C-alpha positions as protocol buffer text, in pm:
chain_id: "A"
residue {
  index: 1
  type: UNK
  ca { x: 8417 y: 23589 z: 3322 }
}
residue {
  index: 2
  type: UNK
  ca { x: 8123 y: 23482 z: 3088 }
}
residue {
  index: 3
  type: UNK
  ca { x: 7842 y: 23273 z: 3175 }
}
residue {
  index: 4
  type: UNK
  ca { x: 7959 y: 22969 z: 2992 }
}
residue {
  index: 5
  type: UNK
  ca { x: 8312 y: 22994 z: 3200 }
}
residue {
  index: 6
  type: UNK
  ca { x: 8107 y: 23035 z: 3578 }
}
residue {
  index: 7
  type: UNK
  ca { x: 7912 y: 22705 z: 3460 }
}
residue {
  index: 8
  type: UNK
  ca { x: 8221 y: 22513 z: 3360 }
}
residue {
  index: 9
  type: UNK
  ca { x: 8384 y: 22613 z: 3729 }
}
residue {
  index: 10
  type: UNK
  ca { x: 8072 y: 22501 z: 3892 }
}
residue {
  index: 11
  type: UNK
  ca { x: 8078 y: 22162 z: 3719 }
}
residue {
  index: 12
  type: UNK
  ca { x: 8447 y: 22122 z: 3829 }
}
residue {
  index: 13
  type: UNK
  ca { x: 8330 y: 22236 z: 4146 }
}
residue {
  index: 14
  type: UNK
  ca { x: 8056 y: 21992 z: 4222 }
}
residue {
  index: 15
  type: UNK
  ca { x: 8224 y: 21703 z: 4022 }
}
residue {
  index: 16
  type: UNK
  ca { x: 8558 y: 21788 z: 4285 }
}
residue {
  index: 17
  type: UNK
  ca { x: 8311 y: 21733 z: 4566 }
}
residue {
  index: 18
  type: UNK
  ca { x: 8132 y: 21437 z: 4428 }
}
residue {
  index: 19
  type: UNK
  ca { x: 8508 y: 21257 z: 4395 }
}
residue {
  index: 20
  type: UNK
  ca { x: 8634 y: 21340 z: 4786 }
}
residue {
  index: 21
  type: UNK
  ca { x: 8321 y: 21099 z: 4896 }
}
residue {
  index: 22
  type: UNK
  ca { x: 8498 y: 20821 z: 4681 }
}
residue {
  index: 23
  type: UNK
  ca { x: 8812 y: 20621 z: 4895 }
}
residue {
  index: 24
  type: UNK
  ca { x: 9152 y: 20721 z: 4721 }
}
residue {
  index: 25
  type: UNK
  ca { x: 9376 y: 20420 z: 4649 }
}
residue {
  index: 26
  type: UNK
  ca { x: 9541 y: 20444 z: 4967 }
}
residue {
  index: 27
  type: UNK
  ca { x: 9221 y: 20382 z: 5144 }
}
residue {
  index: 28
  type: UNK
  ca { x: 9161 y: 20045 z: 4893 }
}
residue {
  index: 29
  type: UNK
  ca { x: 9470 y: 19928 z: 4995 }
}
residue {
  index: 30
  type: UNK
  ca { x: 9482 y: 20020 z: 5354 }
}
residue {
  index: 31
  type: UNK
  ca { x: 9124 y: 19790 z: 5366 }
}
residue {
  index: 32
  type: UNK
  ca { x: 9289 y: 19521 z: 5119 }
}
residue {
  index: 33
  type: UNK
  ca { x: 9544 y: 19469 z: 5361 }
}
residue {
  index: 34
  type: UNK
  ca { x: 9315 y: 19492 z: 5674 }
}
residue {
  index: 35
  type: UNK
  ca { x: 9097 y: 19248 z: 5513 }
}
residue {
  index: 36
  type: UNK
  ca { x: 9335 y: 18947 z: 5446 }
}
residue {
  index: 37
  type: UNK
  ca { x: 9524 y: 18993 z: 5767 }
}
residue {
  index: 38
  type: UNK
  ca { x: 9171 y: 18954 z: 5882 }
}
residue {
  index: 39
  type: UNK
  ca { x: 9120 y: 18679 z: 5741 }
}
residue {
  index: 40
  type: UNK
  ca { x: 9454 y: 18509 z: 5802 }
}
residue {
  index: 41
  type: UNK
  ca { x: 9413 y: 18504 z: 6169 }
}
residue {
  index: 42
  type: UNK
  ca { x: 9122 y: 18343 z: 6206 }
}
residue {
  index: 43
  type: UNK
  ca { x: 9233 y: 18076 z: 5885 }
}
residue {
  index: 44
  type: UNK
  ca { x: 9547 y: 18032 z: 6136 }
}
residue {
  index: 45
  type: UNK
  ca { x: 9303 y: 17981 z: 6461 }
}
residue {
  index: 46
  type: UNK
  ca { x: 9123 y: 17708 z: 6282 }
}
residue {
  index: 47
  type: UNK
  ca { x: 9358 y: 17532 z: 6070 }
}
residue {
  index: 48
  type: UNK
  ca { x: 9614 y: 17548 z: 6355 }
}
residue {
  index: 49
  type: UNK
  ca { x: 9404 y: 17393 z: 6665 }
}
residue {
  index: 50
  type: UNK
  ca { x: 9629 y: 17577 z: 6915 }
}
residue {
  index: 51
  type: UNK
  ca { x: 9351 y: 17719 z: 7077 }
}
residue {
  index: 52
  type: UNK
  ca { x: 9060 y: 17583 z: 7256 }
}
residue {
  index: 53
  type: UNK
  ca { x: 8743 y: 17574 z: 7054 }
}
residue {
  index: 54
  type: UNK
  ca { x: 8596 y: 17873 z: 7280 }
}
residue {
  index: 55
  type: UNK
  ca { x: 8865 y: 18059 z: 7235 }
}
residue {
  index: 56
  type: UNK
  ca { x: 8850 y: 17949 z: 6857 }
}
residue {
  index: 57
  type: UNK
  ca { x: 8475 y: 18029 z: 6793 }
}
residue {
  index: 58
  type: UNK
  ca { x: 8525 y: 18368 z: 6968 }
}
residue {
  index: 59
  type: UNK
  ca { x: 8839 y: 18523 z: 6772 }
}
residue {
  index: 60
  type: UNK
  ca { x: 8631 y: 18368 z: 6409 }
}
residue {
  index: 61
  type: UNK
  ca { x: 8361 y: 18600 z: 6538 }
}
residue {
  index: 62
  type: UNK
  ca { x: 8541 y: 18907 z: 6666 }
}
residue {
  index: 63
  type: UNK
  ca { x: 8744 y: 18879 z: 6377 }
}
residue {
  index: 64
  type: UNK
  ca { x: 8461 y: 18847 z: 6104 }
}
residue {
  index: 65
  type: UNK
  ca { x: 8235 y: 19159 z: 6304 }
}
residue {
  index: 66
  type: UNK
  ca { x: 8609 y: 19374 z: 6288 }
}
residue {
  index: 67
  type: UNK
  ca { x: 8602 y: 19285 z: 5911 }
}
residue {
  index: 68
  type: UNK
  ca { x: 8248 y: 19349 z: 5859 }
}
residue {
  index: 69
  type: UNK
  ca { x: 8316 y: 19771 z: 6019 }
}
residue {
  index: 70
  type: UNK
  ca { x: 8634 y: 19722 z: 5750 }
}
residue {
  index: 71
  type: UNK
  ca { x: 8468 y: 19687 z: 5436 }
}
residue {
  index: 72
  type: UNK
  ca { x: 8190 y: 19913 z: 5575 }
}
residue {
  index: 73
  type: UNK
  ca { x: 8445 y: 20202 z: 5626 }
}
residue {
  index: 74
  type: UNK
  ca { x: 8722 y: 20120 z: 5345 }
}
residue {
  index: 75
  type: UNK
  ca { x: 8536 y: 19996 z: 5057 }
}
residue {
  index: 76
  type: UNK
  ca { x: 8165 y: 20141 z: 5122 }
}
residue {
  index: 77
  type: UNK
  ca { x: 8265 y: 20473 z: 5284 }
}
residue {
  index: 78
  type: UNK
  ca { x: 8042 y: 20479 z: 5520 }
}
residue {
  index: 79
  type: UNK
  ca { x: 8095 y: 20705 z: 5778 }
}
residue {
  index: 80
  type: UNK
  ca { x: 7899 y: 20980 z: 6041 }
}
residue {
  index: 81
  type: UNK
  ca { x: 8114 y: 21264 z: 5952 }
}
residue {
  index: 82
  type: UNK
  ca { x: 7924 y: 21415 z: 5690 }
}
residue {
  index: 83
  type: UNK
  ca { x: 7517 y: 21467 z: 5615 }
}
residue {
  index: 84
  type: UNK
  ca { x: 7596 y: 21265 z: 5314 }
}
residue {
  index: 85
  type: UNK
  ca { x: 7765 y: 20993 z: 5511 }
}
residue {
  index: 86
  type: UNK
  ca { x: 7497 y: 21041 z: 5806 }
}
residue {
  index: 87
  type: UNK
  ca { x: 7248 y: 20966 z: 5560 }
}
residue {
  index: 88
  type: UNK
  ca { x: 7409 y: 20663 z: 5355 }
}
residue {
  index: 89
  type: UNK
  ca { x: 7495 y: 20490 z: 5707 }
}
residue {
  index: 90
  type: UNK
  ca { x: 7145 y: 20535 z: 5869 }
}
residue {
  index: 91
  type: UNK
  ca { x: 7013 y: 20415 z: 5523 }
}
residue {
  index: 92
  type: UNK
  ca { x: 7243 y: 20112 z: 5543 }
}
residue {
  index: 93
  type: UNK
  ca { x: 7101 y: 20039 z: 5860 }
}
residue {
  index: 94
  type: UNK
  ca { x: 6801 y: 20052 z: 5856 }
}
residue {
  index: 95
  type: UNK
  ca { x: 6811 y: 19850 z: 5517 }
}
residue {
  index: 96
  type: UNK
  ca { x: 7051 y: 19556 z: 5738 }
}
residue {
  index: 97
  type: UNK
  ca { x: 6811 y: 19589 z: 5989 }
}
residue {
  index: 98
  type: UNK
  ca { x: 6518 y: 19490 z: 5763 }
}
residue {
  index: 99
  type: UNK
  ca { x: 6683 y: 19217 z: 5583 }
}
residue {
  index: 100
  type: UNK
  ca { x: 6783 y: 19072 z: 5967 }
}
residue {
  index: 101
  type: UNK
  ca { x: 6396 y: 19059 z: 6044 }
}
residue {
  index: 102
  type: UNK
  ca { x: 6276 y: 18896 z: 5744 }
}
residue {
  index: 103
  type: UNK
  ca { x: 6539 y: 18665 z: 5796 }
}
residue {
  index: 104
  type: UNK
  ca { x: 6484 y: 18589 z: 6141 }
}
residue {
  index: 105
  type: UNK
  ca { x: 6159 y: 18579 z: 6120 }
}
residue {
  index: 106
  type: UNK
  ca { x: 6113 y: 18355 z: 5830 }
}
residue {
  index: 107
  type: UNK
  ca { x: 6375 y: 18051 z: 6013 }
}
residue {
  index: 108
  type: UNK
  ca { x: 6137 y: 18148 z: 6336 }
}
residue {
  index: 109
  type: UNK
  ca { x: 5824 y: 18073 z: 6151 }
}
residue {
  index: 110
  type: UNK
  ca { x: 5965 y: 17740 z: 5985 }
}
residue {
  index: 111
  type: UNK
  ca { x: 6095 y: 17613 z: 6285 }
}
residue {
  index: 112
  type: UNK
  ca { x: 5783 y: 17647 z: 6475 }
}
residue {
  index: 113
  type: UNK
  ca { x: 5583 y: 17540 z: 6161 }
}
residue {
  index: 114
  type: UNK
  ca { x: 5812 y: 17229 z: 6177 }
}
residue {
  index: 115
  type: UNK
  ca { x: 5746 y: 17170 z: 6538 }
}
residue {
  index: 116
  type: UNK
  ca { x: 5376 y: 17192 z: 6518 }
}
residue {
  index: 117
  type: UNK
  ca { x: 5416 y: 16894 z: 6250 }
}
residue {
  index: 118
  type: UNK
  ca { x: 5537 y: 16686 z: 6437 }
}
residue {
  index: 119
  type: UNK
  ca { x: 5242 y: 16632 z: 6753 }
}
């Protein structure tokens, strides 16, 4: 095998292995689905009034943090299982957990800014 030939396989190679980290369309669909039925249940919560506004609040929640591991799994691929996927998560993170501080932070600052207006 020439030179020329041993490079081509090693492209295919690496570009083989760069392709398994993407979802196949099973996986799209599989979080498609996940994500209206998801979405559906709460919708029917609400719009129904069946269930006590605890109850209500709670399923919106536990239904929108379920969605939220959904679309970080099925349409991020996000996962621990590989170094890659170590490394995008912890990335992720740490990025969420940044953007959550600045946040927080920021309403904290206003609010207290607002309150010291008003003695």
């Amino acid at each position: 095998m020439s030179h020329s030939e041993s490079h081509v396989l090693d492209e295919l190679h690496v570009q083989s292995h760069s392709d398994a980290s993407h979802g196949s369309v099973k996986d799209y669909l599989i979080g498609f689905v996940l994500s209206i039925v998801l979405t559906a249940i709460p919708f029917w919560a609400v719009m129904s009034g069946t269930l006590s506004k605890p109850t209500t609040f709670a399923c919106v929640v536990v239904m929108a943090i379920v969605q939220i591991w959904v679309h970080l799994k099925y349409f991020l691929h996000l996962n621990f299982k590989t170094e890659d996927g170590k490394a995008s998560s912890l990335s992720f993170i740490f990025s969420a957990l940044i953007i959550v501080m600045v946040v927080g932070l920021s309403v904290w600052i206003i609010y207290e800014s607002n309150a010291m207006m008003m003695y």
